[in-house]
Tab-separated table of C-alpha atoms in Angstrom:
chain	number	residue	atom	x	y	z
A	1	UNK	CA	-8.526	23.207	-48.125
A	2	UNK	CA	-5.369	23.222	-46.027
A	3	UNK	CA	-5.208	25.806	-43.290
A	4	UNK	CA	-1.961	27.732	-43.776
A	5	UNK	CA	-2.398	31.046	-41.953
A	6	UNK	CA	1.170	32.288	-42.387
A	7	UNK	CA	2.526	33.809	-45.561
A	8	UNK	CA	6.092	33.324	-46.731
A	9	UNK	CA	6.977	36.793	-45.460
A	10	UNK	CA	5.420	35.963	-42.065
A	11	UNK	CA	7.575	32.859	-41.774
A	12	UNK	CA	10.708	34.741	-42.861
A	13	UNK	CA	10.071	37.425	-40.239
A	14	UNK	CA	9.614	34.810	-37.491
A	15	UNK	CA	12.818	33.010	-38.489
A	16	UNK	CA	14.758	36.273	-38.557
A	17	UNK	CA	13.473	37.175	-35.060
A	18	UNK	CA	14.790	33.937	-33.531
A	19	UNK	CA	17.997	33.963	-35.577
A	20	UNK	CA	17.316	30.968	-37.803
A	21	UNK	CA	18.141	31.015	-41.493
A	22	UNK	CA	15.530	28.449	-42.482
A	23	UNK	CA	12.903	26.097	-41.110
A	24	UNK	CA	15.447	23.290	-41.377
A	25	UNK	CA	17.592	25.071	-38.780
A	26	UNK	CA	14.865	24.437	-36.211
A	27	UNK	CA	15.652	20.715	-36.413
A	28	UNK	CA	19.428	20.955	-36.056
A	29	UNK	CA	19.336	19.225	-32.641
A	30	UNK	CA	17.638	16.160	-34.128
A	31	UNK	CA	20.274	13.626	-35.276
A	32	UNK	CA	20.488	13.389	-39.076
A	33	UNK	CA	19.753	9.652	-39.007
A	34	UNK	CA	16.456	10.343	-37.227
A	35	UNK	CA	15.285	12.870	-39.843
A	36	UNK	CA	13.371	11.953	-42.978
A	37	UNK	CA	15.069	12.912	-46.216
A	38	UNK	CA	11.975	12.162	-48.273
A	39	UNK	CA	8.718	10.203	-48.178
A	40	UNK	CA	8.425	7.307	-45.710
A	41	UNK	CA	9.863	4.213	-47.390
A	42	UNK	CA	7.263	1.622	-48.329
A	43	UNK	CA	4.246	3.907	-48.013
A	44	UNK	CA	2.377	5.255	-51.045
A	45	UNK	CA	2.177	9.014	-51.439
A	46	UNK	CA	-1.602	8.826	-51.301
A	47	UNK	CA	-4.319	6.183	-51.109
A	48	UNK	CA	-8.066	6.030	-50.727
A	49	UNK	CA	-9.619	5.669	-47.293
A	50	UNK	CA	-10.850	2.173	-48.159
A	51	UNK	CA	-7.376	1.134	-49.290
A	52	UNK	CA	-5.767	2.490	-46.110
A	53	UNK	CA	-8.306	0.638	-43.936
A	54	UNK	CA	-7.581	-2.618	-45.722
A	55	UNK	CA	-3.814	-2.215	-45.449
A	56	UNK	CA	-3.943	-1.331	-41.766
A	57	UNK	CA	-6.344	-4.185	-41.119
A	58	UNK	CA	-3.971	-6.626	-42.770
A	59	UNK	CA	-1.085	-5.294	-40.660
A	60	UNK	CA	-3.156	-5.587	-37.475
A	61	UNK	CA	-3.901	-9.241	-38.202
A	62	UNK	CA	-0.164	-9.945	-37.973
A	63	UNK	CA	-0.256	-9.072	-34.261
A	64	UNK	CA	-0.598	-11.834	-31.705
A	65	UNK	CA	-3.408	-10.570	-29.477
A	66	UNK	CA	-2.786	-10.867	-25.743
A	67	UNK	CA	-6.178	-12.331	-24.960
A	68	UNK	CA	-6.014	-15.013	-27.631
A	69	UNK	CA	-2.947	-16.984	-26.518
A	70	UNK	CA	-1.204	-17.961	-23.268
A	71	UNK	CA	0.242	-14.660	-22.060
A	72	UNK	CA	3.193	-14.325	-19.665
A	73	UNK	CA	4.576	-10.877	-20.532
A	74	UNK	CA	5.244	-8.254	-17.870
A	75	UNK	CA	8.190	-5.964	-17.167
A	76	UNK	CA	6.077	-2.929	-16.338
A	77	UNK	CA	2.832	-3.706	-18.217
A	78	UNK	CA	0.567	-6.487	-16.969
A	79	UNK	CA	-2.552	-8.278	-18.151
A	80	UNK	CA	-5.165	-8.294	-15.400
A	81	UNK	CA	-8.900	-8.806	-15.578
A	82	UNK	CA	-10.730	-5.472	-15.645
A	83	UNK	CA	-14.435	-5.809	-14.740
A	84	UNK	CA	-16.863	-4.692	-17.457
A	85	UNK	CA	-18.375	-2.226	-14.993
A	86	UNK	CA	-15.172	-0.172	-15.077
A	87	UNK	CA	-15.491	0.522	-18.803
A	88	UNK	CA	-19.225	1.192	-18.435
A	89	UNK	CA	-18.705	3.840	-15.735
A	90	UNK	CA	-15.815	5.686	-17.369
A	91	UNK	CA	-17.788	5.992	-20.627
A	92	UNK	CA	-20.604	7.923	-18.965
A	93	UNK	CA	-20.820	11.302	-20.668
A	94	UNK	CA	-20.053	13.372	-17.583
A	95	UNK	CA	-16.743	11.534	-17.182
A	96	UNK	CA	-15.735	10.884	-20.784
A	97	UNK	CA	-16.111	14.476	-21.968
A	98	UNK	CA	-14.924	16.327	-18.855
A	99	UNK	CA	-11.634	18.143	-19.455
A	100	UNK	CA	-10.427	19.930	-16.375
A	101	UNK	CA	-12.203	21.125	-13.216
A	102	UNK	CA	-11.306	24.801	-13.216
A	103	UNK	CA	-14.879	25.687	-12.162
A	104	UNK	CA	-15.533	23.659	-9.006
A	105	UNK	CA	-19.195	24.608	-8.882
A	106	UNK	CA	-19.870	22.570	-12.021
A	107	UNK	CA	-17.142	19.908	-11.653
A	108	UNK	CA	-17.864	18.393	-8.233
A	109	UNK	CA	-18.056	14.850	-9.631
A	110	UNK	CA	-14.643	15.042	-11.301
A	111	UNK	CA	-13.072	16.699	-8.268
A	112	UNK	CA	-14.493	14.105	-5.886
A	113	UNK	CA	-13.174	11.262	-8.061
A	114	UNK	CA	-9.712	12.856	-8.044
A	115	UNK	CA	-9.877	13.293	-4.277
A	116	UNK	CA	-10.807	9.649	-3.798
A	117	UNK	CA	-8.138	8.533	-6.287
A	118	UNK	CA	-5.521	10.454	-4.296
A	119	UNK	CA	-6.723	8.823	-1.080
A	120	UNK	CA	-6.513	5.352	-2.614
A	121	UNK	CA	-3.037	5.941	-4.029
A	122	UNK	CA	-1.720	7.421	-0.764
A	123	UNK	CA	-3.006	4.455	1.249
A	124	UNK	CA	-1.757	1.935	-1.301
A	125	UNK	CA	1.746	3.406	-1.444
A	126	UNK	CA	1.947	4.113	2.297
A	127	UNK	CA	2.338	7.881	2.001
A	128	UNK	CA	0.615	10.914	3.491
A	129	UNK	CA	-0.364	12.654	0.250
A	130	UNK	CA	-0.716	11.777	-3.431
A	131	UNK	CA	-1.408	13.903	-6.492
A	132	UNK	CA	-4.145	13.492	-9.073
A	133	UNK	CA	-1.885	11.314	-11.327
A	134	UNK	CA	0.869	11.764	-13.908
A	135	UNK	CA	1.451	10.689	-17.509
A	136	UNK	CA	2.894	7.265	-16.675
A	137	UNK	CA	5.388	5.534	-14.428
A	138	UNK	CA	8.552	6.542	-16.289
A	139	UNK	CA	7.813	10.278	-16.338
A	140	UNK	CA	6.649	10.115	-12.716
A	141	UNK	CA	10.023	8.583	-11.864
A	142	UNK	CA	11.880	11.456	-13.486
A	143	UNK	CA	9.624	14.032	-11.824
A	144	UNK	CA	10.509	12.475	-8.464
A	145	UNK	CA	14.234	12.843	-9.213
A	146	UNK	CA	13.634	16.492	-10.111
A	147	UNK	CA	11.638	16.986	-6.920
A	148	UNK	CA	14.485	15.493	-4.865
A	149	UNK	CA	16.891	17.952	-6.477
A	150	UNK	CA	14.658	20.893	-5.487
A	151	UNK	CA	14.333	19.653	-1.912
A	152	UNK	CA	17.978	18.728	-1.244
A	153	UNK	CA	19.599	21.232	-3.622
A	154	UNK	CA	21.869	18.425	-4.809
A	155	UNK	CA	22.300	16.939	-8.270
A	156	UNK	CA	23.317	13.284	-7.969
A	157	UNK	CA	20.781	10.463	-8.201
A	158	UNK	CA	21.782	6.844	-7.532
A	159	UNK	CA	19.673	4.414	-9.557
A	160	UNK	CA	19.275	0.784	-8.552
A	161	UNK	CA	20.361	-1.856	-11.055
A	162	UNK	CA	16.806	-3.202	-10.824
A	163	UNK	CA	15.154	-0.017	-12.141
A	164	UNK	CA	13.366	-0.635	-15.437
A	165	UNK	CA	15.803	0.279	-18.255
A	166	UNK	CA	13.114	2.303	-20.018
A	167	UNK	CA	12.687	4.396	-16.868
A	168	UNK	CA	16.461	4.812	-16.744
A	169	UNK	CA	16.429	5.925	-20.375
A	170	UNK	CA	13.805	8.589	-19.680
A	171	UNK	CA	15.849	9.844	-16.717
A	172	UNK	CA	19.020	10.011	-18.828
A	173	UNK	CA	17.216	11.973	-21.528
A	174	UNK	CA	15.880	14.538	-19.057
A	175	UNK	CA	19.143	14.758	-17.105
A	176	UNK	CA	20.795	16.096	-20.261
A	177	UNK	CA	18.823	19.297	-19.774
A	178	UNK	CA	19.026	19.630	-15.983
A	179	UNK	CA	22.619	18.594	-15.425
A	180	UNK	CA	21.747	15.889	-12.918
A	181	UNK	CA	24.360	13.145	-12.565
A	182	UNK	CA	22.905	9.629	-12.645
A	183	UNK	CA	24.800	6.758	-11.035
A	184	UNK	CA	23.533	3.664	-12.897
A	185	UNK	CA	24.384	-0.045	-12.963
A	186	UNK	CA	23.272	-3.194	-14.757
A	187	UNK	CA	21.537	-6.103	-12.984
A	188	UNK	CA	23.083	-9.563	-12.796
A	189	UNK	CA	21.620	-13.039	-12.887
A	190	UNK	CA	23.135	-14.081	-9.552
A	191	UNK	CA	19.851	-13.320	-7.759
A	192	UNK	CA	21.232	-10.722	-5.320
A	193	UNK	CA	19.898	-7.178	-5.137
A	194	UNK	CA	22.271	-4.215	-5.098
A	195	UNK	CA	21.300	-2.857	-1.671
A	196	UNK	CA	24.929	-2.816	-0.470
A	197	UNK	CA	26.118	-0.955	-3.601
A	198	UNK	CA	23.380	1.647	-3.226
A	199	UNK	CA	24.229	2.324	0.413
A	200	UNK	CA	27.965	2.503	-0.288
A	201	UNK	CA	27.397	4.975	-3.146
A	202	UNK	CA	25.541	7.568	-1.048
A	203	UNK	CA	27.592	10.695	-0.360
A	204	UNK	CA	27.101	14.376	0.479
A	205	UNK	CA	26.266	15.155	-3.187
A	206	UNK	CA	23.456	12.584	-3.384
A	207	UNK	CA	19.932	13.953	-3.803
A	208	UNK	CA	18.167	10.597	-3.910
A	209	UNK	CA	18.380	6.854	-4.269
A	210	UNK	CA	15.893	5.329	-6.727
A	211	UNK	CA	14.802	1.719	-6.193
A	212	UNK	CA	12.168	-0.341	-8.019
A	213	UNK	CA	9.983	-2.594	-5.836
A	214	UNK	CA	9.560	-5.380	-6.984
A	215	UNK	CA	12.348	-4.688	-9.451
A	216	UNK	CA	12.776	-5.457	-13.158
A	217	UNK	CA	13.813	-9.058	-12.378
A	218	UNK	CA	10.979	-9.483	-9.880
A	219	UNK	CA	13.320	-9.297	-6.858
A	220	UNK	CA	11.979	-7.866	-3.584
A	221	UNK	CA	14.282	-6.135	-1.106
A	222	UNK	CA	13.811	-4.644	2.358
A	223	UNK	CA	14.000	-0.908	1.716
A	224	UNK	CA	14.486	0.170	5.319
A	225	UNK	CA	18.336	0.035	5.341
A	226	UNK	CA	18.473	2.107	2.151
A	227	UNK	CA	16.065	4.683	3.607
A	228	UNK	CA	18.101	4.909	6.822
A	229	UNK	CA	21.374	5.372	4.925
A	230	UNK	CA	19.892	7.986	2.580
A	231	UNK	CA	18.349	9.989	5.429
A	232	UNK	CA	21.597	9.894	7.405
A	233	UNK	CA	23.297	11.586	4.452
A	234	UNK	CA	20.486	14.119	3.902
A	235	UNK	CA	19.221	12.360	0.755
A	236	UNK	CA	15.771	11.007	-0.138
A	237	UNK	CA	14.598	7.510	-1.007
A	238	UNK	CA	12.438	7.272	-4.136
A	239	UNK	CA	10.642	3.975	-4.734
A	240	UNK	CA	9.184	2.953	-8.095
A	241	UNK	CA	6.286	0.478	-8.242
A	242	UNK	CA	5.343	-0.858	-11.676
A	243	UNK	CA	2.981	-3.586	-10.385
A	244	UNK	CA	0.644	-2.005	-7.773
A	245	UNK	CA	-1.249	-5.276	-7.286
A	246	UNK	CA	1.866	-6.481	-5.420
A	247	UNK	CA	1.074	-4.047	-2.617
A	248	UNK	CA	-1.887	-6.219	-1.736
A	249	UNK	CA	0.661	-8.618	-0.196
A	250	UNK	CA	3.987	-6.887	0.414
A	251	UNK	CA	4.685	-3.916	2.691
A	252	UNK	CA	4.028	-0.464	1.241
A	253	UNK	CA	7.214	1.538	0.432
A	254	UNK	CA	6.126	4.471	2.587
A	255	UNK	CA	6.050	2.175	5.611
A	256	UNK	CA	9.749	1.426	5.069
A	257	UNK	CA	10.853	5.051	5.002
A	258	UNK	CA	10.387	6.035	1.347
A	259	UNK	CA	10.101	9.802	0.895
A	260	UNK	CA	8.574	9.705	-2.599
A	261	UNK	CA	6.773	6.722	-4.112
A	262	UNK	CA	5.900	6.732	-7.796
A	263	UNK	CA	4.658	4.102	-10.157
A	264	UNK	CA	2.594	2.859	-13.045
A	265	UNK	CA	-1.077	2.274	-12.245
A	266	UNK	CA	-1.939	0.387	-15.441
A	267	UNK	CA	-2.461	-2.920	-13.618
A	268	UNK	CA	-5.586	-1.611	-11.908
A	269	UNK	CA	-8.447	-0.593	-14.169
A	270	UNK	CA	-6.400	0.142	-17.292
A	271	UNK	CA	-5.859	-2.478	-20.007
A	272	UNK	CA	-2.635	-3.051	-21.904
A	273	UNK	CA	-3.893	-0.971	-24.860
A	274	UNK	CA	-0.777	-1.466	-27.020
A	275	UNK	CA	1.302	0.584	-24.586
A	276	UNK	CA	-0.904	3.482	-23.565
A	277	UNK	CA	-2.432	5.681	-22.408
A	278	UNK	CA	-1.417	4.703	-18.884
A	279	UNK	CA	-1.571	6.453	-15.524
A	280	UNK	CA	1.357	7.531	-13.373
A	281	UNK	CA	1.124	7.423	-9.576
A	282	UNK	CA	2.899	9.940	-7.377
A	283	UNK	CA	2.857	10.144	-3.567
A	284	UNK	CA	5.075	11.723	-0.929
A	285	UNK	CA	5.331	13.059	2.609
A	286	UNK	CA	3.068	15.981	3.493
A	287	UNK	CA	6.015	18.235	4.287
A	288	UNK	CA	7.123	18.008	0.636
A	289	UNK	CA	3.698	18.672	-0.855
A	290	UNK	CA	4.583	22.098	-2.281
A	291	UNK	CA	7.395	20.560	-4.302
A	292	UNK	CA	5.132	17.872	-5.763
A	293	UNK	CA	4.391	18.184	-9.497
A	294	UNK	CA	0.919	18.076	-10.991
A	295	UNK	CA	-2.255	18.991	-9.142
A	296	UNK	CA	-3.987	18.169	-5.895
A	297	UNK	CA	-7.738	18.081	-5.278
A	298	UNK	CA	-8.834	18.918	-1.735
A	299	UNK	CA	-11.951	18.773	0.422
A	300	UNK	CA	-13.539	21.890	1.901
A	301	UNK	CA	-16.955	23.338	2.835
A	302	UNK	CA	-19.009	25.977	1.032
A	303	UNK	CA	-20.622	29.087	2.484
A	304	UNK	CA	-23.467	26.952	3.825
A	305	UNK	CA	-21.143	24.456	5.461
A	306	UNK	CA	-21.747	21.699	2.906
A	307	UNK	CA	-18.873	19.449	1.870
A	308	UNK	CA	-17.284	20.292	-1.462
A	309	UNK	CA	-14.121	19.695	-3.478
A	310	UNK	CA	-11.697	22.159	-5.107
A	311	UNK	CA	-8.294	22.258	-6.739
A	312	UNK	CA	-6.065	22.878	-3.740
A	313	UNK	CA	-2.656	22.898	-5.397
A	314	UNK	CA	-1.647	23.319	-9.034
A	315	UNK	CA	2.082	23.823	-9.359
A	316	UNK	CA	2.585	23.501	-13.098
A	317	UNK	CA	3.500	26.354	-15.407
A	318	UNK	CA	-0.001	26.712	-16.905
A	319	UNK	CA	-1.329	27.760	-13.502
A	320	UNK	CA	1.415	29.872	-11.926
A	321	UNK	CA	4.466	31.865	-12.974
A	322	UNK	CA	6.809	29.626	-14.926
A	323	UNK	CA	9.789	30.312	-12.648
A	324	UNK	CA	7.705	29.134	-9.665
A	325	UNK	CA	6.399	25.979	-11.342
A	326	UNK	CA	7.627	22.568	-10.207
A	327	UNK	CA	7.021	21.031	-13.623
A	328	UNK	CA	5.337	21.410	-16.995
A	329	UNK	CA	4.061	17.829	-16.748
A	330	UNK	CA	0.387	17.139	-17.492
A	331	UNK	CA	-2.207	18.014	-14.878
A	332	UNK	CA	-3.425	14.442	-14.622
A	333	UNK	CA	-4.471	11.436	-16.714
A	334	UNK	CA	-8.110	11.916	-15.785
A	335	UNK	CA	-9.890	9.060	-17.538
A	336	UNK	CA	-7.256	6.445	-16.661
A	337	UNK	CA	-7.163	7.701	-13.074
A	338	UNK	CA	-10.940	7.292	-12.985
A	339	UNK	CA	-10.628	3.713	-14.283
A	340	UNK	CA	-8.024	2.984	-11.604
A	341	UNK	CA	-10.278	4.426	-8.896
A	342	UNK	CA	-13.392	2.564	-10.058
A	343	UNK	CA	-11.547	-0.770	-10.193
A	344	UNK	CA	-9.924	-0.163	-6.795
A	345	UNK	CA	-13.311	0.697	-5.306
A	346	UNK	CA	-14.834	-2.496	-6.683
A	347	UNK	CA	-11.967	-4.539	-5.235
A	348	UNK	CA	-11.731	-2.914	-1.830
A	349	UNK	CA	-8.937	-3.836	0.558
A	350	UNK	CA	-10.084	-7.439	0.926
A	351	UNK	CA	-10.479	-7.891	-2.822
A	352	UNK	CA	-7.032	-6.453	-3.554
A	353	UNK	CA	-5.410	-8.776	-1.032
A	354	UNK	CA	-7.295	-11.739	-2.505
A	355	UNK	CA	-6.267	-10.771	-6.036
A	356	UNK	CA	-2.655	-10.395	-4.954
A	357	UNK	CA	-2.749	-13.801	-3.286
A	358	UNK	CA	-4.022	-15.469	-6.455
A	359	UNK	CA	-1.265	-13.807	-8.503
A	360	UNK	CA	1.474	-14.938	-6.140
A	361	UNK	CA	0.191	-18.496	-5.843
A	362	UNK	CA	-0.020	-18.915	-9.614
A	363	UNK	CA	3.470	-17.455	-10.058
A	364	UNK	CA	4.928	-19.832	-7.459
A	365	UNK	CA	3.341	-22.770	-9.323
A	366	UNK	CA	4.722	-21.650	-12.691
A	367	UNK	CA	8.185	-20.912	-11.288
A	368	UNK	CA	8.382	-24.384	-9.755
A	369	UNK	CA	7.362	-26.124	-12.974
A	370	UNK	CA	9.651	-24.141	-15.266
A	371	UNK	CA	12.704	-24.308	-13.004
A	372	UNK	CA	12.284	-28.095	-12.922
A	373	UNK	CA	13.098	-28.216	-16.660
A	374	UNK	CA	16.696	-29.411	-17.110
A	375	UNK	CA	19.056	-26.472	-17.630
A	376	UNK	CA	16.563	-23.827	-16.420
A	377	UNK	CA	17.351	-22.032	-13.133
A	378	UNK	CA	15.201	-19.684	-11.054
A	379	UNK	CA	17.128	-16.482	-10.310
A	380	UNK	CA	14.906	-15.028	-7.562
A	381	UNK	CA	14.922	-15.890	-3.889
A	382	UNK	CA	11.640	-13.971	-3.485
A	383	UNK	CA	9.093	-12.610	-5.940
A	384	UNK	CA	5.452	-11.578	-6.263
A	385	UNK	CA	3.948	-12.477	-9.642
A	386	UNK	CA	7.043	-12.018	-11.770
A	387	UNK	CA	10.345	-13.861	-11.723
A	388	UNK	CA	13.482	-14.347	-13.812
A	389	UNK	CA	14.790	-17.584	-15.276
A	390	UNK	CA	18.321	-18.294	-16.467
A	391	UNK	CA	18.048	-20.411	-19.598
A	392	UNK	CA	20.729	-22.703	-21.027
A	393	UNK	CA	20.427	-20.802	-24.312
A	394	UNK	CA	19.878	-17.193	-25.372
A	395	UNK	CA	16.419	-16.018	-24.301
A	396	UNK	CA	15.489	-13.747	-27.190
A	397	UNK	CA	15.329	-16.435	-29.921
A	398	UNK	CA	13.685	-18.695	-27.336
A	399	UNK	CA	10.854	-16.180	-26.965
A	400	UNK	CA	10.393	-16.087	-30.741
A	401	UNK	CA	10.387	-19.875	-30.879
A	402	UNK	CA	7.596	-19.919	-28.277
A	403	UNK	CA	5.658	-17.355	-30.306
A	404	UNK	CA	5.770	-19.806	-33.215
A	405	UNK	CA	3.938	-22.199	-30.883
A	406	UNK	CA	1.334	-19.481	-30.079
A	407	UNK	CA	2.684	-18.777	-26.599
A	408	UNK	CA	3.829	-15.356	-25.396
A	409	UNK	CA	6.280	-16.844	-22.930
A	410	UNK	CA	7.944	-13.835	-21.307
A	411	UNK	CA	10.280	-10.911	-21.932
A	412	UNK	CA	13.929	-11.587	-22.730
A	413	UNK	CA	16.536	-9.494	-20.976
A	414	UNK	CA	18.329	-9.346	-24.308
A	415	UNK	CA	15.481	-7.189	-25.546
A	416	UNK	CA	15.667	-4.867	-22.526
A	417	UNK	CA	19.489	-4.797	-22.411
A	418	UNK	CA	20.703	-5.266	-25.999
A	419	UNK	CA	24.349	-6.101	-26.328
A	420	UNK	CA	24.783	-7.227	-22.708
A	421	UNK	CA	26.025	-10.806	-23.082
A	422	UNK	CA	25.825	-11.533	-19.338
A	423	UNK	CA	22.064	-10.979	-19.436
A	424	UNK	CA	21.289	-12.610	-22.777
A	425	UNK	CA	20.014	-15.869	-21.233
A	426	UNK	CA	17.635	-14.136	-18.829
A	427	UNK	CA	13.861	-14.540	-19.295
A	428	UNK	CA	11.343	-12.587	-17.179
A	429	UNK	CA	8.001	-14.372	-16.749
A	430	UNK	CA	4.885	-12.667	-15.350
A	431	UNK	CA	1.899	-14.670	-14.074
A	432	UNK	CA	-1.442	-13.027	-13.245
A	433	UNK	CA	-4.941	-14.200	-12.365
A	434	UNK	CA	-5.746	-14.394	-16.096
A	435	UNK	CA	-3.483	-17.436	-16.548
A	436	UNK	CA	-5.226	-20.824	-16.722
A	437	UNK	CA	-3.962	-24.366	-16.095
A	438	UNK	CA	-4.004	-24.908	-19.852
A	439	UNK	CA	-1.878	-21.795	-20.346
A	440	UNK	CA	0.712	-23.093	-17.881
A	441	UNK	CA	0.810	-26.478	-19.622
A	442	UNK	CA	1.313	-24.732	-22.971
A	443	UNK	CA	4.117	-22.528	-21.597
A	444	UNK	CA	5.972	-25.479	-20.066
A	445	UNK	CA	5.712	-27.495	-23.291
A	446	UNK	CA	6.733	-24.527	-25.471
A	447	UNK	CA	9.802	-23.722	-23.332
A	448	UNK	CA	10.938	-27.343	-23.331
A	449	UNK	CA	10.642	-27.447	-27.092
A	450	UNK	CA	12.345	-24.071	-27.620
A	451	UNK	CA	15.490	-24.859	-25.576
A	452	UNK	CA	15.831	-28.470	-26.721
């Protein structure tokens, strides 16, 4: 039996109270082309459970599974080896079923994990304090822009041309409701970063400069000049990290003057999982901690002087008066944060640096081999495990041609920037420790065949 608690008169009274003539009026802000005008095309109105399972199973078989073929996709989501012990630990009942640690006396394990996660993230990103995680990297990026607005009381954010276009899209969506002005630009395939443009664009209305490190093309820039220029104008530097493994080799953003560092933690402990759930990272300077969204777990002592953990700061609207809240973002992505923390603990500092070294070495090898193919040019002067190639032909059909040879050969910039002819020949290739010599051979052969 369907659970429909409201009568027709109840619904009419509610609509009258808010000034809507019908339920359809509640969807007036949704574009007409995005609304269904009837049943979903191609789906039956009803089917048995067995029939649905078979249909979905047949659809799933059409996917090319990441672990079954040579895999070189990246652009914000990376395939790394996650030890089996990570999955074993996070599936323990006390972790898997825990919701939220409102009662510290019975949630010490969860609180301690959050505390240690925060410590790991703060050290990794080079900041003084980190929260207990966010939804994902893109929403963490927007939350940082909102935090900069609260701190500086300004409403202009300058976005680097190397910021992931999906992150830019999220920021544009949210800025519609806050009134923030976003200064955006498109990347180019000339290999140069836009450091000079960013510095020249800073003015007295600027709240923050947002830079991805390494950026969407894999480029790596010295962030210190941008930080100095932003601070001189009273603005903040926000740095976005989508590949945290890179910080095992390159300098942490906080060490170069970043005020807020956010990112996507999926690379450590969390598999690709068809795009989610992921785990957002968020760290900042201690003096800004009260403007930080989300929650913070802290260490204290009980009445007997024994060490314990508690929620120290919860600044979202579920916990305090809405007008005082910094955000209505989720408290934290607990299980994914736990996976991140377990994997990071297993690696340790030495293990992370070793892992990062393997990634970089493999990427250098692949870049050298692919850029030696006639007509293929390497765009980057410097990169970690991801780089951009300029092909002699359009990259998007080239990617599909490689798929026909059972190789996932990279992400085309035409997919990320549709309609931008200047970027259509760009191909972003990511190389991690999961790539074998045979995979590299297959990629080289597939690319040669596809652009012939």
